[in-house]
mmCIF file with all atom_site columns, C-alpha atoms in Angstrom:
data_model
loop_
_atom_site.group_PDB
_atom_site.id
_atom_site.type_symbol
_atom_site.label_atom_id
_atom_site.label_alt_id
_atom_site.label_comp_id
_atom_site.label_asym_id
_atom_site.label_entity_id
_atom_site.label_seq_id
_atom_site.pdbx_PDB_ins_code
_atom_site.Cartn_x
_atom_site.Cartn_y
_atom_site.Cartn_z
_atom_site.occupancy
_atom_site.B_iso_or_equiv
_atom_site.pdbx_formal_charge
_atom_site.auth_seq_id
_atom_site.auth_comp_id
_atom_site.auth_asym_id
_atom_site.auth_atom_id
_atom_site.pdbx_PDB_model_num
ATOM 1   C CA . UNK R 1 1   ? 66.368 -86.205  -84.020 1.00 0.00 ? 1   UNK R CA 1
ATOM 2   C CA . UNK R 1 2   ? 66.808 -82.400  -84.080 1.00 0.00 ? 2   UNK R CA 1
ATOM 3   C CA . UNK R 1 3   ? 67.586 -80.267  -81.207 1.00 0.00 ? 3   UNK R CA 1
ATOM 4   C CA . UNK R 1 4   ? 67.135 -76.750  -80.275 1.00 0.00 ? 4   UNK R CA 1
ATOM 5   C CA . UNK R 1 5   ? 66.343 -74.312  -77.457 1.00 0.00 ? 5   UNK R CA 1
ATOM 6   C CA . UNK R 1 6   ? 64.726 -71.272  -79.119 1.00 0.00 ? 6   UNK R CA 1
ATOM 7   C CA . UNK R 1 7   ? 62.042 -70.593  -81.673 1.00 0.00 ? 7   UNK R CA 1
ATOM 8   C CA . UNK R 1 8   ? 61.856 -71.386  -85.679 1.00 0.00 ? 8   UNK R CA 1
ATOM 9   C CA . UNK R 1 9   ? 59.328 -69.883  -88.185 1.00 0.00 ? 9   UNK R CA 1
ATOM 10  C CA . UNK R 1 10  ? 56.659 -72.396  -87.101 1.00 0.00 ? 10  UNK R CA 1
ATOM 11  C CA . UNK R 1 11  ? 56.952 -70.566  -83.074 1.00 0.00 ? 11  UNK R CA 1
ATOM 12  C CA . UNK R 1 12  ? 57.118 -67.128  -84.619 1.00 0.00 ? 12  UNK R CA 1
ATOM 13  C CA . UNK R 1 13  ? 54.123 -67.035  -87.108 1.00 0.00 ? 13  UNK R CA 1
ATOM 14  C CA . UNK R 1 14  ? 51.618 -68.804  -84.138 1.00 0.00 ? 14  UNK R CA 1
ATOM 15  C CA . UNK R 1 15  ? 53.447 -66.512  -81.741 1.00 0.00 ? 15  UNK R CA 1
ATOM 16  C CA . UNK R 1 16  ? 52.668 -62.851  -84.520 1.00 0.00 ? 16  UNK R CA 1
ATOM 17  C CA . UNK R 1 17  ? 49.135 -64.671  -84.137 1.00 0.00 ? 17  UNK R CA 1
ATOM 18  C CA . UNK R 1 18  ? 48.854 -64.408  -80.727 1.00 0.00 ? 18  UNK R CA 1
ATOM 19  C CA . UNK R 1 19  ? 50.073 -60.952  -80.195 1.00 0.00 ? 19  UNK R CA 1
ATOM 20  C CA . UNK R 1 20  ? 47.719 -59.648  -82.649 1.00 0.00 ? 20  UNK R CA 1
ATOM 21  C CA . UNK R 1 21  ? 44.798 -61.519  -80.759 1.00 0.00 ? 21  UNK R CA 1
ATOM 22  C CA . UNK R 1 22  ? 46.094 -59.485  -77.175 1.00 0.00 ? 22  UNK R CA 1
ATOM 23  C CA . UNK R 1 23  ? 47.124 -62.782  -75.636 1.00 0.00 ? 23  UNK R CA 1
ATOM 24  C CA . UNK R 1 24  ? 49.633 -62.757  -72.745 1.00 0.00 ? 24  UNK R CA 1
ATOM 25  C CA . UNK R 1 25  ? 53.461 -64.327  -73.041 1.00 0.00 ? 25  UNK R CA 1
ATOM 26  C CA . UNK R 1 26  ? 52.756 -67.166  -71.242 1.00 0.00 ? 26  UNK R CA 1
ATOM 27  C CA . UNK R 1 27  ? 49.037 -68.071  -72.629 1.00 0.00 ? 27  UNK R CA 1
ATOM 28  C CA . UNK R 1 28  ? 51.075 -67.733  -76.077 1.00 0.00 ? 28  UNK R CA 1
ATOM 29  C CA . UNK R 1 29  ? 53.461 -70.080  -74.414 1.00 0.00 ? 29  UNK R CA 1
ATOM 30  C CA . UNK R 1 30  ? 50.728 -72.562  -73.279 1.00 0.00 ? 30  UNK R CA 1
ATOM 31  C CA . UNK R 1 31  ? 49.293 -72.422  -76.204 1.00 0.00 ? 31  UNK R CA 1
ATOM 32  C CA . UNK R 1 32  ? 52.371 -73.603  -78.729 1.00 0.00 ? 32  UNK R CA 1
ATOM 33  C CA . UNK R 1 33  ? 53.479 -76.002  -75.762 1.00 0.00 ? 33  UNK R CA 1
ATOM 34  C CA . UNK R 1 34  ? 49.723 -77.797  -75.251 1.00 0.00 ? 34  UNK R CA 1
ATOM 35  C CA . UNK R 1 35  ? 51.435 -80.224  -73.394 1.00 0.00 ? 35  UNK R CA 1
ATOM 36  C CA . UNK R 1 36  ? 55.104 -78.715  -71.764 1.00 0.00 ? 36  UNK R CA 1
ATOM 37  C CA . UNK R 1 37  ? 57.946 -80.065  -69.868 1.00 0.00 ? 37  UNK R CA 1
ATOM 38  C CA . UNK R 1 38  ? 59.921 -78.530  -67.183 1.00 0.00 ? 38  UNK R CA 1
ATOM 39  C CA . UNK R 1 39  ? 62.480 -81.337  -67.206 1.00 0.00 ? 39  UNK R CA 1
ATOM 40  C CA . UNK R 1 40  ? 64.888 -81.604  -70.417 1.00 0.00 ? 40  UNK R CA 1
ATOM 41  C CA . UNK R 1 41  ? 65.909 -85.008  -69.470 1.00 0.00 ? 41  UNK R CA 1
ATOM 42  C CA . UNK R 1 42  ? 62.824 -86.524  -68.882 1.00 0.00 ? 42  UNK R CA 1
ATOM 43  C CA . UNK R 1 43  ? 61.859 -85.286  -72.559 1.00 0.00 ? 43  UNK R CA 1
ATOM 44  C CA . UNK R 1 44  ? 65.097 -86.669  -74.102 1.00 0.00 ? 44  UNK R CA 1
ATOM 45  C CA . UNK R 1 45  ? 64.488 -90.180  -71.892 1.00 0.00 ? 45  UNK R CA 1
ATOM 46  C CA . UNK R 1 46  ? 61.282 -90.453  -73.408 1.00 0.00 ? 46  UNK R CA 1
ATOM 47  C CA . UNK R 1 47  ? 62.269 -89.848  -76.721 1.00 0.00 ? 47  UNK R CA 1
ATOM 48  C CA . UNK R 1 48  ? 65.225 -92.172  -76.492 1.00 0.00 ? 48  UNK R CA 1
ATOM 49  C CA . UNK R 1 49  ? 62.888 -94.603  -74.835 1.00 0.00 ? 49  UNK R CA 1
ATOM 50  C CA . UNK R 1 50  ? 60.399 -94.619  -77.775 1.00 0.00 ? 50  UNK R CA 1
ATOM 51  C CA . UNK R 1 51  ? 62.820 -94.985  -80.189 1.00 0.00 ? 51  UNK R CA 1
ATOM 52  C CA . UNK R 1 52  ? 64.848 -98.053  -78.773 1.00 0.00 ? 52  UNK R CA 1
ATOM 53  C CA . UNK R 1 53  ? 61.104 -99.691  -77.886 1.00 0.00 ? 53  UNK R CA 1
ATOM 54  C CA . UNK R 1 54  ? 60.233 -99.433  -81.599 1.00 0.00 ? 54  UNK R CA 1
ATOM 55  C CA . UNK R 1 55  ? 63.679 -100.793 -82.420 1.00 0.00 ? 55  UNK R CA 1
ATOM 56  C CA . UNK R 1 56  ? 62.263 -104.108 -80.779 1.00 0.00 ? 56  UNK R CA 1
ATOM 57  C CA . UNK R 1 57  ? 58.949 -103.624 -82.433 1.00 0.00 ? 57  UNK R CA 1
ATOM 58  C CA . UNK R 1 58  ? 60.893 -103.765 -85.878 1.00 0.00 ? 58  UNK R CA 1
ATOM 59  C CA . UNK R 1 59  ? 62.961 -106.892 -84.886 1.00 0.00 ? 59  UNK R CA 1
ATOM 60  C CA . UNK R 1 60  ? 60.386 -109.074 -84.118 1.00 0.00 ? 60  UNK R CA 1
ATOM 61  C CA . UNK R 1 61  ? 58.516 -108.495 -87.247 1.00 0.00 ? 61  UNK R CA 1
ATOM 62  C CA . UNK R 1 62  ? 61.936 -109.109 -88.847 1.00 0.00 ? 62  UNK R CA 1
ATOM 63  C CA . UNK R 1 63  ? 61.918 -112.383 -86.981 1.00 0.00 ? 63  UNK R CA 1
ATOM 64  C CA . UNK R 1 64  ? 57.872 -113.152 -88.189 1.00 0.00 ? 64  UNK R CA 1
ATOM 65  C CA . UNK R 1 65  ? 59.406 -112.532 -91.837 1.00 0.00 ? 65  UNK R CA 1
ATOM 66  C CA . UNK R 1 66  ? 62.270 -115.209 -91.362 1.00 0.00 ? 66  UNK R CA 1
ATOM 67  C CA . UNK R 1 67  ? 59.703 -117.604 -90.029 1.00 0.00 ? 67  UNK R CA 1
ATOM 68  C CA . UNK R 1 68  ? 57.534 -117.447 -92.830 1.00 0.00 ? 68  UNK R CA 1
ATOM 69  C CA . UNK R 1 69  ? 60.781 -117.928 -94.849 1.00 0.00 ? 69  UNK R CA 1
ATOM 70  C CA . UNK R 1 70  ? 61.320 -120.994 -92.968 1.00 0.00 ? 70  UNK R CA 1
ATOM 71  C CA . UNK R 1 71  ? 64.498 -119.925 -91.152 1.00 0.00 ? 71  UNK R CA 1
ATOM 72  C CA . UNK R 1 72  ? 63.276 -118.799 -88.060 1.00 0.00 ? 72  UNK R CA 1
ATOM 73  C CA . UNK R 1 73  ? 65.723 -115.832 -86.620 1.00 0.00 ? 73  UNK R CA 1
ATOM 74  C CA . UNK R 1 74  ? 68.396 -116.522 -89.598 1.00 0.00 ? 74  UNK R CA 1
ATOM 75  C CA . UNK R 1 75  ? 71.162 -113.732 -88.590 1.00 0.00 ? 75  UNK R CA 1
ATOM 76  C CA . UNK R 1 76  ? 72.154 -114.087 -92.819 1.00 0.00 ? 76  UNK R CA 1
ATOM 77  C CA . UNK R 1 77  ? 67.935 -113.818 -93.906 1.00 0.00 ? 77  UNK R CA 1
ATOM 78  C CA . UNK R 1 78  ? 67.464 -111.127 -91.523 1.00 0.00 ? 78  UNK R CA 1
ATOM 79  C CA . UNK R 1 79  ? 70.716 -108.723 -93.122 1.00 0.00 ? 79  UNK R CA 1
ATOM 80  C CA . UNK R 1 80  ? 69.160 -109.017 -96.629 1.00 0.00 ? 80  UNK R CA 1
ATOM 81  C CA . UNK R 1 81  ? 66.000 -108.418 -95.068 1.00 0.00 ? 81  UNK R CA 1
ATOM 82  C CA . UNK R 1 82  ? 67.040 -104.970 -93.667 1.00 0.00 ? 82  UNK R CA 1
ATOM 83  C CA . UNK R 1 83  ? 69.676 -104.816 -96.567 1.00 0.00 ? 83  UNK R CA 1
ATOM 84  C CA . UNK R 1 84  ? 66.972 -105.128 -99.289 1.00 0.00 ? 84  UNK R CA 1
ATOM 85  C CA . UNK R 1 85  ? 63.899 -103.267 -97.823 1.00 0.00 ? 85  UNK R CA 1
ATOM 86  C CA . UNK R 1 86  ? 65.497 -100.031 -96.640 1.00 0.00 ? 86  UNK R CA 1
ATOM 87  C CA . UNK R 1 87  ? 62.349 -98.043  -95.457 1.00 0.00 ? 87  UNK R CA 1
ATOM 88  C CA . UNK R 1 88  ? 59.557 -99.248  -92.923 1.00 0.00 ? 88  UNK R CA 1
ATOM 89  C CA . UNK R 1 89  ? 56.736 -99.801  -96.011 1.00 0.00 ? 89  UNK R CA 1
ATOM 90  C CA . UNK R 1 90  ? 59.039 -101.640 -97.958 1.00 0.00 ? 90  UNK R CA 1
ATOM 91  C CA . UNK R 1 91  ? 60.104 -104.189 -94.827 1.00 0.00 ? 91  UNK R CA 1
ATOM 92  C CA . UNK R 1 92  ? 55.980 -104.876 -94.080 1.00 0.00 ? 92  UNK R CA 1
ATOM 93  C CA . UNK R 1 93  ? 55.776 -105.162 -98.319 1.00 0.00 ? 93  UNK R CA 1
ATOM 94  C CA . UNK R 1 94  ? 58.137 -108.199 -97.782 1.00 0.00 ? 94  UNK R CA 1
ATOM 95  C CA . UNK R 1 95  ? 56.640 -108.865 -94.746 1.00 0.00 ? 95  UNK R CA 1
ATOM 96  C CA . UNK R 1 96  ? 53.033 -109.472 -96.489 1.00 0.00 ? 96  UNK R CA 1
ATOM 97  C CA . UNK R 1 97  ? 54.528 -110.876 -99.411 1.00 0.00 ? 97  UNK R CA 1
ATOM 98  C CA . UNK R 1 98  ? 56.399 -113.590 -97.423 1.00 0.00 ? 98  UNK R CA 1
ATOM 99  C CA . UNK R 1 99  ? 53.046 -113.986 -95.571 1.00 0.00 ? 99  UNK R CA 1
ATOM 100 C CA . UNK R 1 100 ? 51.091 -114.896 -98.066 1.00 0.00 ? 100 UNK R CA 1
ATOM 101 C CA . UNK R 1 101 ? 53.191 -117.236 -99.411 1.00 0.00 ? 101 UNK R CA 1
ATOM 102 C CA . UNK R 1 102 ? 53.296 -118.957 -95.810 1.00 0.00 ? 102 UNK R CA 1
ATOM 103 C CA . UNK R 1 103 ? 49.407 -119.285 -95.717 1.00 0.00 ? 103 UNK R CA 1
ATOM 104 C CA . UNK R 1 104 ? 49.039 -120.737 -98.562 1.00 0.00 ? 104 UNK R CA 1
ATOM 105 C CA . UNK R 1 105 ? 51.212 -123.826 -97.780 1.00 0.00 ? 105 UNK R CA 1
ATOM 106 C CA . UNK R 1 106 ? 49.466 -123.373 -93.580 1.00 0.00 ? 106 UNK R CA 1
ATOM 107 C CA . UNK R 1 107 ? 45.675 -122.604 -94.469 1.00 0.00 ? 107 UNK R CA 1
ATOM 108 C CA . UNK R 1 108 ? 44.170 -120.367 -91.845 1.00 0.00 ? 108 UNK R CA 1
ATOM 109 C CA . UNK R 1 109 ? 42.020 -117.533 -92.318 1.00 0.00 ? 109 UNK R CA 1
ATOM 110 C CA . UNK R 1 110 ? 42.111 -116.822 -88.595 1.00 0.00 ? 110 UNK R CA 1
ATOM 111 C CA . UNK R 1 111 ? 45.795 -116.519 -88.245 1.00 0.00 ? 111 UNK R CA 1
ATOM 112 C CA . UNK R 1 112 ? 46.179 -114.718 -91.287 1.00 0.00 ? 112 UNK R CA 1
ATOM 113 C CA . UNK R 1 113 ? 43.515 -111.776 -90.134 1.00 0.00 ? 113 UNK R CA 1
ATOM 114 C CA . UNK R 1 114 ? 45.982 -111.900 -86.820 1.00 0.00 ? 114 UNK R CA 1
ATOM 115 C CA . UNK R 1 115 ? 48.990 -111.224 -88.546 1.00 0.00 ? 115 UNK R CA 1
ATOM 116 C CA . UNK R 1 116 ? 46.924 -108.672 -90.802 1.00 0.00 ? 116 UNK R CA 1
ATOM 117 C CA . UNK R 1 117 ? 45.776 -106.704 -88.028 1.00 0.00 ? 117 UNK R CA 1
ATOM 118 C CA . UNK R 1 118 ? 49.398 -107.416 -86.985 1.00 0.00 ? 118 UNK R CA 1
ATOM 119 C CA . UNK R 1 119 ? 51.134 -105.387 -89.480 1.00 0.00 ? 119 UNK R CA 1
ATOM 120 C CA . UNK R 1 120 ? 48.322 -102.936 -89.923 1.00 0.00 ? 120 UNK R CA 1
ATOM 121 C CA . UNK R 1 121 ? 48.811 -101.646 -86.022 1.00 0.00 ? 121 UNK R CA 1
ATOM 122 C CA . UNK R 1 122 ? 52.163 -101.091 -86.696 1.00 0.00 ? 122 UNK R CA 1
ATOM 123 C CA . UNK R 1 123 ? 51.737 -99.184  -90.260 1.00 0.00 ? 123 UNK R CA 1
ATOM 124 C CA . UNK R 1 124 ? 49.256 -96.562  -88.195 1.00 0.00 ? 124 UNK R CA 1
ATOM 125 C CA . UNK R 1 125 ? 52.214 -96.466  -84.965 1.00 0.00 ? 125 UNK R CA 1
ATOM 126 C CA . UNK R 1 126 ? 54.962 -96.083  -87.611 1.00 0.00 ? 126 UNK R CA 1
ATOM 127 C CA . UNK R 1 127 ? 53.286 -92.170  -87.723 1.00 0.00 ? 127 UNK R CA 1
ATOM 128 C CA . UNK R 1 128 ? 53.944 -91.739  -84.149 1.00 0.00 ? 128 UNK R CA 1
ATOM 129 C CA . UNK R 1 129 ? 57.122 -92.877  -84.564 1.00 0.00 ? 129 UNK R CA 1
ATOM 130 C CA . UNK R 1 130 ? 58.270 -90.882  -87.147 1.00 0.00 ? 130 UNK R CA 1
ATOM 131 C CA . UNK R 1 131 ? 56.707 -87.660  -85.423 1.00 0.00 ? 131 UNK R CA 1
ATOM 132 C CA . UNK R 1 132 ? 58.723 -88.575  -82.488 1.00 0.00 ? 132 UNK R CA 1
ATOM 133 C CA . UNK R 1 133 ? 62.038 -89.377  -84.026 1.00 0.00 ? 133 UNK R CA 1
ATOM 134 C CA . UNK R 1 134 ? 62.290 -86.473  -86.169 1.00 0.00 ? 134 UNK R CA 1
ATOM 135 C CA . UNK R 1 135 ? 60.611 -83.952  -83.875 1.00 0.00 ? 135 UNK R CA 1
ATOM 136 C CA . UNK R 1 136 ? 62.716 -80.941  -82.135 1.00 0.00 ? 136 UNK R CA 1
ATOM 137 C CA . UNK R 1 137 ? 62.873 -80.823  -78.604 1.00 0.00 ? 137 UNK R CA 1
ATOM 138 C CA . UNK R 1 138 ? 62.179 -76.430  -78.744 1.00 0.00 ? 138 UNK R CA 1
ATOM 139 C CA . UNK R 1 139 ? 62.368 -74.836  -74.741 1.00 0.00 ? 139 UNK R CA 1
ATOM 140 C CA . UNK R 1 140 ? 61.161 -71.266  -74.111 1.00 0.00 ? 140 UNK R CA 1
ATOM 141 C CA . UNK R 1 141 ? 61.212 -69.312  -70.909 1.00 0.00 ? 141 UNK R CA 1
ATOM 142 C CA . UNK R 1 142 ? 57.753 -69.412  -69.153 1.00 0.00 ? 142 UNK R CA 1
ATOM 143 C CA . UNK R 1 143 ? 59.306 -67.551  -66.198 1.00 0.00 ? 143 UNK R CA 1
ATOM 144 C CA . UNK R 1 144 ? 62.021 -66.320  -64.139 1.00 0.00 ? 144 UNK R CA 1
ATOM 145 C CA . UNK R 1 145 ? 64.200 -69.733  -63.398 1.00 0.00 ? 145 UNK R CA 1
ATOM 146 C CA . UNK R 1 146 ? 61.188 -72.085  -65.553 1.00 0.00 ? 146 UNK R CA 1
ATOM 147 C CA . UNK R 1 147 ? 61.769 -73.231  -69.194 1.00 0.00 ? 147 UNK R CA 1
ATOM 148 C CA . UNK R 1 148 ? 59.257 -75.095  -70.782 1.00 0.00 ? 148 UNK R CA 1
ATOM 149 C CA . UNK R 1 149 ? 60.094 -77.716  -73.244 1.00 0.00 ? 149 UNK R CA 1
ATOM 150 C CA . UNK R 1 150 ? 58.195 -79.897  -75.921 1.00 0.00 ? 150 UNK R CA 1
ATOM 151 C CA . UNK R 1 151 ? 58.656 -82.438  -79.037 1.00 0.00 ? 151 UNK R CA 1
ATOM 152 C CA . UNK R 1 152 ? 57.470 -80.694  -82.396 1.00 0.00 ? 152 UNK R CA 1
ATOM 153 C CA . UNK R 1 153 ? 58.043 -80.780  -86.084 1.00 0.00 ? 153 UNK R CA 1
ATOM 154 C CA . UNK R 1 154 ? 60.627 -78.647  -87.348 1.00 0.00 ? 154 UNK R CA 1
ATOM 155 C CA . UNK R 1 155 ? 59.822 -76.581  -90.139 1.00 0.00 ? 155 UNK R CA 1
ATOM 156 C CA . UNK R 1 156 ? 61.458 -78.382  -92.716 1.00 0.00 ? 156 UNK R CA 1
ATOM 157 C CA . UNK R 1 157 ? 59.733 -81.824  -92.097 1.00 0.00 ? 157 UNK R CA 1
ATOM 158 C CA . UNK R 1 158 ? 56.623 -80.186  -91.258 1.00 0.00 ? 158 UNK R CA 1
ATOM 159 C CA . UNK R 1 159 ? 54.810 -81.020  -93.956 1.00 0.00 ? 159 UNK R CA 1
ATOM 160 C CA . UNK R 1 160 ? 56.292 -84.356  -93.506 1.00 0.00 ? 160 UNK R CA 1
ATOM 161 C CA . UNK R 1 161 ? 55.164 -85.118  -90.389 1.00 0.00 ? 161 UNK R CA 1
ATOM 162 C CA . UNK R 1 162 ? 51.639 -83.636  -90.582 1.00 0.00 ? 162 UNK R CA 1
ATOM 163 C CA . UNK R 1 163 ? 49.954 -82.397  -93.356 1.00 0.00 ? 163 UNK R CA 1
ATOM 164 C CA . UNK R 1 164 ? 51.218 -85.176  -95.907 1.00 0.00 ? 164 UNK R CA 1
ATOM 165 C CA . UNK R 1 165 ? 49.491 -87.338  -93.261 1.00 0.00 ? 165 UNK R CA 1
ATOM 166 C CA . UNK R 1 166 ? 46.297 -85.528  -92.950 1.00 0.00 ? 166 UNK R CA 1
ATOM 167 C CA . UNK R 1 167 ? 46.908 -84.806  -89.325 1.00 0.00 ? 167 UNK R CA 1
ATOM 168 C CA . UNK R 1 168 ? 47.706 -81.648  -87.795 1.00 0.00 ? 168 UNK R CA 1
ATOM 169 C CA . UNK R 1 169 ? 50.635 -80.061  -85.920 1.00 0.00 ? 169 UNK R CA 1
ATOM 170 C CA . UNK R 1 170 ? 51.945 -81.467  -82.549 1.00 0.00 ? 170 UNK R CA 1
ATOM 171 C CA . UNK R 1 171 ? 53.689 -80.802  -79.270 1.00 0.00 ? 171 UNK R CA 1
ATOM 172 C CA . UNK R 1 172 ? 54.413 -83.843  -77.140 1.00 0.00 ? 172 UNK R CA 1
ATOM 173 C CA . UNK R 1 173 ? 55.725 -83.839  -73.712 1.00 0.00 ? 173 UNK R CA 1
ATOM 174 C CA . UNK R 1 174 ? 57.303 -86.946  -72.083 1.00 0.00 ? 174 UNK R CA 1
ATOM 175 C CA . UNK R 1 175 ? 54.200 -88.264  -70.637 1.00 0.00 ? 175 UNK R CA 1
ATOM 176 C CA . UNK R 1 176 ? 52.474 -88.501  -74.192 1.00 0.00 ? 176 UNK R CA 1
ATOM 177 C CA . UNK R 1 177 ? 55.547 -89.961  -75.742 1.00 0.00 ? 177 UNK R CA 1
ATOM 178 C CA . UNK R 1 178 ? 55.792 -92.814  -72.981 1.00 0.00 ? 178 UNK R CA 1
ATOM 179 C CA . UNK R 1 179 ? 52.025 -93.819  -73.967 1.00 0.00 ? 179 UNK R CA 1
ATOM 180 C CA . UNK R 1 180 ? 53.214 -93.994  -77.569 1.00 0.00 ? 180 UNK R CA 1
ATOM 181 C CA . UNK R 1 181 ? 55.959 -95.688  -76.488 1.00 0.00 ? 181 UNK R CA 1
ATOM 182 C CA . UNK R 1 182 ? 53.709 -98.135  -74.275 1.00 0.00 ? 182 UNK R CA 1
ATOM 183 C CA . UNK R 1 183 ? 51.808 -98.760  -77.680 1.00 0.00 ? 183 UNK R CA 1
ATOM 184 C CA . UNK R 1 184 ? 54.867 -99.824  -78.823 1.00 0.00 ? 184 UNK R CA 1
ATOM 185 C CA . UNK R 1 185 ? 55.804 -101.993 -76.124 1.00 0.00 ? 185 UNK R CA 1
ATOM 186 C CA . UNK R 1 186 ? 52.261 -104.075 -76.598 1.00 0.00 ? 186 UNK R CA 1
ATOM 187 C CA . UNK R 1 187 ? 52.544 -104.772 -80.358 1.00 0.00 ? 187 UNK R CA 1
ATOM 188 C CA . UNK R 1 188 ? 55.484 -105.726 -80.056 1.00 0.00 ? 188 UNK R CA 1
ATOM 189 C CA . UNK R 1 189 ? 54.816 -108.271 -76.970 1.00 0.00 ? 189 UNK R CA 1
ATOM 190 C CA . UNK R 1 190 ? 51.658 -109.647 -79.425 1.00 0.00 ? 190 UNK R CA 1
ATOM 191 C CA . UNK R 1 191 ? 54.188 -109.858 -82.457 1.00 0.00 ? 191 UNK R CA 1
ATOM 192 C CA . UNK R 1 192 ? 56.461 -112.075 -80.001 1.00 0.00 ? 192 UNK R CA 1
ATOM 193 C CA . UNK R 1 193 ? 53.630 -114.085 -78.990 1.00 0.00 ? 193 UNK R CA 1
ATOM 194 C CA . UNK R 1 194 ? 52.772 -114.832 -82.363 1.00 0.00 ? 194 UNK R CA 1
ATOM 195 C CA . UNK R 1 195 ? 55.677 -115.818 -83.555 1.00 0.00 ? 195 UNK R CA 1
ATOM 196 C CA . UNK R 1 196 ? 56.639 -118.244 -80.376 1.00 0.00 ? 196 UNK R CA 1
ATOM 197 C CA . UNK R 1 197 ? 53.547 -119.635 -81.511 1.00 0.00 ? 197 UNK R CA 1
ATOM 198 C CA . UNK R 1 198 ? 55.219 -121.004 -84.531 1.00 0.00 ? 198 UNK R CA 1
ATOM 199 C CA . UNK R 1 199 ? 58.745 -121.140 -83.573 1.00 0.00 ? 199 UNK R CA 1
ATOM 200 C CA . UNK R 1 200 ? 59.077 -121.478 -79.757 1.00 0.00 ? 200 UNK R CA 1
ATOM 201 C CA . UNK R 1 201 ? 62.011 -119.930 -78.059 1.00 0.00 ? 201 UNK R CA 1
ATOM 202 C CA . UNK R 1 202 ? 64.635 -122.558 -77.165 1.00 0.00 ? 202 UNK R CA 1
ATOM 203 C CA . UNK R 1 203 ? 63.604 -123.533 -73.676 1.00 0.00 ? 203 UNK R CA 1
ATOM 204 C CA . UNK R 1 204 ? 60.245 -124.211 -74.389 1.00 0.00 ? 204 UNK R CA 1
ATOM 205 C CA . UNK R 1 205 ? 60.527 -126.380 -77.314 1.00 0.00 ? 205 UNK R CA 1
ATOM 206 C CA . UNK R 1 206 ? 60.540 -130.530 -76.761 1.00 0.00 ? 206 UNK R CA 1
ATOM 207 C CA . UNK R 1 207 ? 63.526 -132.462 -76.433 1.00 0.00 ? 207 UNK R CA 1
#
C-alpha cells in the first residue's frame, strides 16, 4: 500500500474543478474526502485490519481446495497451491476445477450451488480488497490544527482500481473499510463452516 500526505494529479484536476465552480477550500476538501478521517492511525488500523482479515479469507479457501483434493489442510498441497496459482483468479480457477472434480465423485447439487455462491462472494470482495490494499492514504489540511485523511487510488493504478472495473473513483475512511473488512470476516466464517462440514476440526471428530 502507498502512502502520502499531500495531493497527486487526481487531487489537483478535481481541486482546478472546484475553483473554477467558486467553491470554498474546505467544500473542495469535503468533496475529494466524501468520507474523511481525522485520525491517521485509525485509517492505517483499518487498512491493516482488512488486509490481515482477507489473509484468513484466502486460507480457508486454500483449505476447501485441499479438501476436495482429499488432503484436508496438507501444509505440502497447500505450497503448490499458492506456488502454482500466483494471482487471486487463478487460486478460485483451481479452486472450481478441484470442485468439480469433488462433486462428481459426492453428488449434490445443493452443496455445489453453496460452494458456488461461495467463491462467487469472494470474486466480487476481491474488488474491495484490491481498492483497499493498493489505495493511498492522501491527508490535507481542513483547518488550523485538523488534517483530514482518506484511502484513494493513486494515479497510476487508477484505472486499475476503477474504471477497468466499471466502477468509479473512491475515498474510504476507516469506518467504511471496517464494513468491508466485516464482509470479509463473514465469508470467511461461512467458508470455515463449510469446510468443518466435511473435514471437522480435530476436537470434534469421533474417536
Amino acid at each position: 500500500m502507498a502512502t502520502a500526505v499531500g495531493f497527486d494529479t487526481i487531487f489537483t484536476a478535481r481541486s482546478k474543478r472546484c475553483q473554477a465552480s467558486g467553491s470554498s477550500s474546505i467544500s473542495r476538501i469535503s468533496d475529494f474526502f466524501a468520507m474523511p478521517d481525522t485520525d491517521l492511525k485509525a485509517l492505517y488500523a483499518a487498512v491493516g485490519r482488512a488486509i490481515s482479515e482477507w489473509e484468513t479469507l484466502e486460507a480457508h479457501l486454500s483449505y476447501t481446495y485441499s479438501i476436495f483434493e482429499g488432503r484436508p489442510v496438507d501444509s505440502a498441497l497447500l505450497r503448490d497451491y499458492g506456488r502454482e496459482a500466483r494471482i487471486f483468479r487463478t487460486r478460485m480457477e483451481a479452486v472450481r476445477a478441484s470442485a468439480e472434480k469433488y462433486f462428481q465423485s459426492h453428488p449434490n447439487q445443493e452443496q455445489e450451488a453453496r460452494f458456488e455462491a461461495l467463491v462467487s462472494k469472494a470474486e466480487e470482495l476481491s474488488t474491495l480488497r484490491n481498492r483497499i490494499a493498493h489505495g493511498m492514504v492522501m491527508g490535507q489540511q481542513a483547518s488550523p490544527g485538523q488534517t483530514l485523511y482518506s484511502l484513494i487510488p493513486p494515479s497510476h493504478g487508477f484505472h486499475h482500481l476503477t474504471k477497468k472495473d466499471g466502477g468509479e473513483s473512491y475515498s474510504y475512511d476507516s469506518k467504511e473499510i471496517e464494513a468491508h473488512t466485516d464482509s470479509f470476516i463473514k465469508l470467511a466464517t461461512d467458508v470455515q463452516k463449510f469446510n468443518h462440514e466435511r473435514h471437522p476440526p480435530y476436537g470434534a471428530r469421533n474417536p
